[in-house]
């Protein structure tokens, strides 16, 4: 029998000693430590509410707050089709961390409560909070976004709004499967079930049908839906065929008597990204529903909601980039290679600065969009026109940048960035989703063309926004002039829709940064992004103060 010698004291000690391992980035203020986000809050009218955002930011960035993001994904929701007696139940159970995180976000106003907030900066505040919440756990942002965005659609039909709006905007996280009419029900989550197997972008191909019942105002919905996220929600918007064409309906999970509403979950999907949010395949079998908007105008009706969820894709992608930026800078600021701190080595400093630049551009864009949402909701026609086109422009661009950014940020952490103990594998897997759902890249670029052709006032509003930054940078002025030439040349071919959208996005980000960001950031953006070939992450042109940009984005935790 062989024996294993006990290790010597010295060997044990040296094996256990670790050096050059950066501490975990935690116990920081996810919102308040983000200089660009705080400045954007102040610039877009929410300066008086920065302290309120900081309270949430500290809770999110605490060790417990960050741990909730890990736990909700390490212990994903479970679908229980039947109860113990064999009765169909379709119950979804979650890790307690999911509920903790969701409750924090809903109570902070990241769901639908913003629509009951009379403050003139409410949408801007909510956007900053959403960016904070998304940095900790991305899956939760899906129900939060849908519950937020559904309110303008609910309001299209009085009976529907009366039933649901008080619950959606209450700021109470209440997951009990009770009907909306139950006096005990204090809050609700709302989702959407649009996509079917045969088509997600082209929802006109939906085969789900809705038939009116004898009860005035109620319909029966029957059909299969292929992607239904936050499937535990209290109600779902669906698109279904009616004699008038595709119509929009709201299907509650429970009927008014508390019974099941013919809503069966076939299975949960095994996704690339977050594990925390249950995305399911669902069948509706004669489910009772209320019509929303006019019959046959379902696509138009649901667009009242999709403007909001698209905005939240921009916010979510901004969060991906902020997480990558601060994690990369933190790691490189505590890690030595070849005897020197990584963050101080020029090739790494340039990469970190470029990540920060992209993240900062996204942050200003995201909050500008939220400001437009606020002003549009208040009836400002210029804001309505600007938001109509800036929405798809930024949804395309910011969401396209996030996966590239995430991969580069992860690489800054070397091998550690590739393992699940780092936060970055989760952001890396999540990043592509924002570009797919709520209209994929091509769909957004084609929507930009559609807005230009059908609503020319959008182009005027967009160019007016760009011109507000004119004269500050010769590169920006040249880029705007080129964009005007492209637009002025007439109808843009579909094959060039992306190219046009990218030009518009870069000009918008440049214009925002020259007006609002520190000169070191604005100059770097214009030099790095507005000339041909700009955009490969980590390849900053000469003459940029990379150290200053990195210092602005370093979190002292
Ligand atoms: C994790 C996850 C969660 C989701 N949750 C929900 C949900 O809760 N509710 C819901 O309803 N849906 C949900 N979806 C579905 C999502 O909205 C769709 O996947 C998306 O809209 C694309 O539809 P599709 O998958 O059918 O792809 P398709 O429509 O087949 O599109 C495939 C590709 O073709 C491109 N394309 C489409 N039309 C054109 C065109 N005219 N010209 C050029 N290119 C074009 C698209 O940009 C895309 O890249 C979810 C998807 C994912 C991945």
Short mmCIF file of N, CA and C and ligand atoms in Angstrom, two decimals, residues 142 146 191-203 225-231 236-237 269 271-274 277-280 400 430 432-433 435-444 446 450 494 498, ligand 1:
data_model
loop_
_atom_site.label_atom_id
_atom_site.label_comp_id
_atom_site.label_asym_id
_atom_site.label_seq_id
_atom_site.Cartn_x
_atom_site.Cartn_y
_atom_site.Cartn_z
N UNK A 142 -36.39 41.86 -18.29
CA UNK A 142 -37.41 41.52 -19.29
C UNK A 142 -38.82 41.76 -18.72
N UNK A 146 -41.30 44.92 -19.90
CA UNK A 146 -42.64 44.70 -20.48
C UNK A 146 -43.71 45.34 -19.60
N UNK A 191 -46.73 40.61 -19.65
CA UNK A 191 -45.78 40.18 -20.68
C UNK A 191 -46.40 40.29 -22.05
N UNK A 192 -45.67 39.72 -23.05
CA UNK A 192 -46.26 39.70 -24.39
C UNK A 192 -45.92 38.39 -25.08
N UNK A 193 -46.92 37.86 -25.75
CA UNK A 193 -46.77 36.59 -26.46
C UNK A 193 -47.15 36.86 -27.92
N UNK A 194 -46.17 37.31 -28.67
CA UNK A 194 -46.42 37.65 -30.07
C UNK A 194 -45.85 36.59 -31.01
N UNK A 195 -44.60 36.19 -30.73
CA UNK A 195 -43.85 35.35 -31.68
C UNK A 195 -44.44 33.95 -31.79
N UNK A 196 -44.60 33.50 -33.02
CA UNK A 196 -45.02 32.11 -33.28
C UNK A 196 -43.92 31.41 -34.07
N UNK A 197 -44.06 30.08 -34.19
CA UNK A 197 -42.99 29.32 -34.84
C UNK A 197 -42.67 29.83 -36.23
N UNK A 198 -43.71 30.18 -36.96
CA UNK A 198 -43.51 30.51 -38.38
C UNK A 198 -43.07 31.96 -38.59
N UNK A 199 -43.04 32.78 -37.52
CA UNK A 199 -42.60 34.15 -37.75
C UNK A 199 -42.66 35.02 -36.52
N UNK A 200 -41.54 35.71 -36.26
CA UNK A 200 -41.48 36.65 -35.14
C UNK A 200 -41.45 38.08 -35.65
N UNK A 201 -40.58 38.35 -36.65
CA UNK A 201 -40.54 39.71 -37.20
C UNK A 201 -41.84 40.01 -37.93
N UNK A 202 -42.30 39.04 -38.70
CA UNK A 202 -43.51 39.25 -39.49
C UNK A 202 -44.71 38.65 -38.75
N UNK A 203 -45.24 39.40 -37.79
CA UNK A 203 -46.33 38.87 -36.95
C UNK A 203 -47.65 38.80 -37.72
N UNK A 225 -47.89 29.96 -28.92
CA UNK A 225 -46.88 31.01 -28.98
C UNK A 225 -45.51 30.39 -28.67
N UNK A 226 -44.51 30.81 -29.41
CA UNK A 226 -43.22 30.10 -29.45
C UNK A 226 -42.19 30.69 -28.49
N UNK A 227 -42.29 31.97 -28.20
CA UNK A 227 -41.40 32.62 -27.22
C UNK A 227 -42.26 33.46 -26.30
N UNK A 228 -42.35 33.07 -25.05
CA UNK A 228 -43.13 33.86 -24.09
C UNK A 228 -42.26 34.00 -22.83
N UNK A 229 -41.62 35.15 -22.71
CA UNK A 229 -40.75 35.38 -21.55
C UNK A 229 -41.59 35.84 -20.37
N UNK A 230 -40.99 35.74 -19.18
CA UNK A 230 -41.71 36.08 -17.95
C UNK A 230 -43.09 35.42 -17.99
N UNK A 231 -43.07 34.13 -18.23
CA UNK A 231 -44.33 33.42 -18.49
C UNK A 231 -45.22 33.35 -17.25
N UNK A 236 -50.89 38.58 -20.52
CA UNK A 236 -50.04 38.63 -21.72
C UNK A 236 -50.75 39.37 -22.84
N UNK A 237 -50.05 40.27 -23.48
CA UNK A 237 -50.53 40.80 -24.74
C UNK A 237 -50.29 39.75 -25.81
N UNK A 269 -37.67 27.26 -22.29
CA UNK A 269 -36.59 27.17 -23.28
C UNK A 269 -35.24 27.16 -22.58
N UNK A 271 -31.94 28.63 -22.88
CA UNK A 271 -31.44 29.77 -23.65
C UNK A 271 -29.92 29.93 -23.54
N UNK A 272 -29.38 30.70 -24.47
CA UNK A 272 -27.97 31.06 -24.42
C UNK A 272 -27.68 31.98 -23.25
N UNK A 273 -28.56 32.95 -23.04
CA UNK A 273 -28.28 33.99 -22.04
C UNK A 273 -28.84 33.66 -20.68
N UNK A 274 -29.47 34.65 -20.05
CA UNK A 274 -29.85 34.46 -18.65
C UNK A 274 -30.69 33.21 -18.46
N UNK A 277 -34.85 34.15 -16.04
CA UNK A 277 -36.18 34.58 -16.50
C UNK A 277 -36.79 33.45 -17.33
N UNK A 278 -37.94 32.91 -16.92
CA UNK A 278 -38.50 31.77 -17.64
C UNK A 278 -39.12 32.18 -18.99
N UNK A 279 -38.51 31.72 -20.06
CA UNK A 279 -39.04 31.94 -21.41
C UNK A 279 -39.64 30.62 -21.87
N UNK A 280 -40.91 30.64 -22.26
CA UNK A 280 -41.63 29.39 -22.45
C UNK A 280 -42.29 29.29 -23.83
N UNK A 400 -25.98 46.53 -31.09
CA UNK A 400 -24.94 45.86 -31.91
C UNK A 400 -23.56 46.00 -31.28
N UNK A 430 -25.62 37.37 -22.58
CA UNK A 430 -26.86 38.14 -22.63
C UNK A 430 -26.85 39.16 -23.78
N UNK A 432 -26.14 39.49 -26.98
CA UNK A 432 -26.79 39.38 -28.30
C UNK A 432 -28.31 39.43 -28.24
N UNK A 433 -28.88 39.09 -27.08
CA UNK A 433 -30.35 39.05 -27.00
C UNK A 433 -30.98 40.40 -27.30
N UNK A 435 -30.20 42.60 -29.19
CA UNK A 435 -30.25 42.90 -30.61
C UNK A 435 -31.31 42.05 -31.34
N UNK A 436 -31.72 40.95 -30.71
CA UNK A 436 -32.68 40.06 -31.39
C UNK A 436 -34.12 40.42 -31.06
N UNK A 437 -34.42 40.47 -29.75
CA UNK A 437 -35.85 40.61 -29.42
C UNK A 437 -36.30 42.06 -29.58
N UNK A 438 -37.59 42.21 -29.73
CA UNK A 438 -38.21 43.51 -30.00
C UNK A 438 -37.78 44.09 -31.33
N UNK A 439 -37.46 43.21 -32.26
CA UNK A 439 -37.06 43.62 -33.60
C UNK A 439 -35.55 43.50 -33.76
N UNK A 440 -35.13 42.56 -34.60
CA UNK A 440 -33.70 42.30 -34.79
C UNK A 440 -33.07 43.41 -35.63
N UNK A 441 -31.74 43.31 -35.81
CA UNK A 441 -30.97 44.40 -36.42
C UNK A 441 -31.55 44.90 -37.73
N UNK A 442 -31.78 44.00 -38.67
CA UNK A 442 -32.29 44.44 -39.97
C UNK A 442 -33.66 45.10 -39.83
N UNK A 443 -34.47 44.55 -38.94
CA UNK A 443 -35.81 45.09 -38.75
C UNK A 443 -35.72 46.54 -38.26
N UNK A 444 -34.76 46.80 -37.38
CA UNK A 444 -34.58 48.18 -36.89
C UNK A 444 -34.11 49.10 -38.01
N UNK A 446 -34.49 48.78 -41.19
CA UNK A 446 -35.59 49.00 -42.14
C UNK A 446 -36.64 49.93 -41.55
N UNK A 450 -38.35 53.31 -42.96
CA UNK A 450 -39.81 53.49 -42.99
C UNK A 450 -40.18 54.83 -42.34
N UNK A 494 -32.74 49.34 -49.40
CA UNK A 494 -32.78 48.50 -48.19
C UNK A 494 -31.42 47.90 -47.87
N UNK A 498 -28.54 49.55 -43.05
CA UNK A 498 -27.66 49.48 -41.88
C UNK A 498 -26.60 50.57 -41.93
C1 LIG B 1 -34.55 35.04 -25.15
C2 LIG B 1 -35.68 35.47 -26.01
C3 LIG B 1 -36.83 35.91 -25.40
C4 LIG B 1 -37.92 36.28 -26.19
N1 LIG B 1 -39.07 36.65 -25.56
C5 LIG B 1 -40.17 36.93 -26.31
C6 LIG B 1 -41.41 37.26 -25.70
O1 LIG B 1 -41.51 37.37 -24.47
N2 LIG B 1 -42.48 37.46 -26.49
C7 LIG B 1 -42.42 37.39 -27.85
O2 LIG B 1 -43.41 37.59 -28.50
N3 LIG B 1 -41.26 37.08 -28.46
C8 LIG B 1 -40.14 36.85 -27.73
N4 LIG B 1 -38.96 36.54 -28.34
C9 LIG B 1 -38.94 36.37 -29.78
C10 LIG B 1 -38.26 37.50 -30.51
O3 LIG B 1 -39.00 38.69 -30.41
C11 LIG B 1 -38.06 37.04 -31.97
O4 LIG B 1 -37.15 35.97 -31.94
C12 LIG B 1 -37.60 38.14 -32.88
O5 LIG B 1 -38.61 39.11 -33.03
C13 LIG B 1 -37.21 37.61 -34.26
O6 LIG B 1 -38.21 36.79 -34.77
P1 LIG B 1 -37.88 35.31 -35.30
O7 LIG B 1 -37.12 34.60 -34.24
O8 LIG B 1 -39.11 34.69 -35.80
O9 LIG B 1 -36.87 35.56 -36.49
P2 LIG B 1 -37.26 35.98 -37.99
O10 LIG B 1 -38.41 36.90 -37.98
O11 LIG B 1 -37.36 34.76 -38.82
O12 LIG B 1 -35.97 36.80 -38.41
C14 LIG B 1 -34.72 36.15 -38.68
C15 LIG B 1 -33.73 37.20 -39.17
O13 LIG B 1 -34.23 37.78 -40.36
C16 LIG B 1 -34.14 39.19 -40.29
N5 LIG B 1 -35.23 39.79 -41.07
C17 LIG B 1 -36.55 39.76 -40.81
N6 LIG B 1 -37.22 40.45 -41.74
C18 LIG B 1 -36.33 40.93 -42.62
C19 LIG B 1 -36.40 41.71 -43.81
N7 LIG B 1 -37.56 42.17 -44.26
N8 LIG B 1 -35.25 42.00 -44.46
C20 LIG B 1 -34.07 41.57 -44.01
N9 LIG B 1 -33.93 40.83 -42.90
C21 LIG B 1 -35.05 40.51 -42.20
C22 LIG B 1 -34.24 39.53 -38.82
O14 LIG B 1 -33.59 40.77 -38.52
C23 LIG B 1 -33.49 38.34 -38.20
O15 LIG B 1 -32.12 38.63 -38.15
C24 LIG B 1 -37.84 36.22 -27.59
C25 LIG B 1 -36.65 35.81 -28.20
C26 LIG B 1 -35.58 35.45 -27.42
C27 LIG B 1 -34.32 35.01 -28.09
#
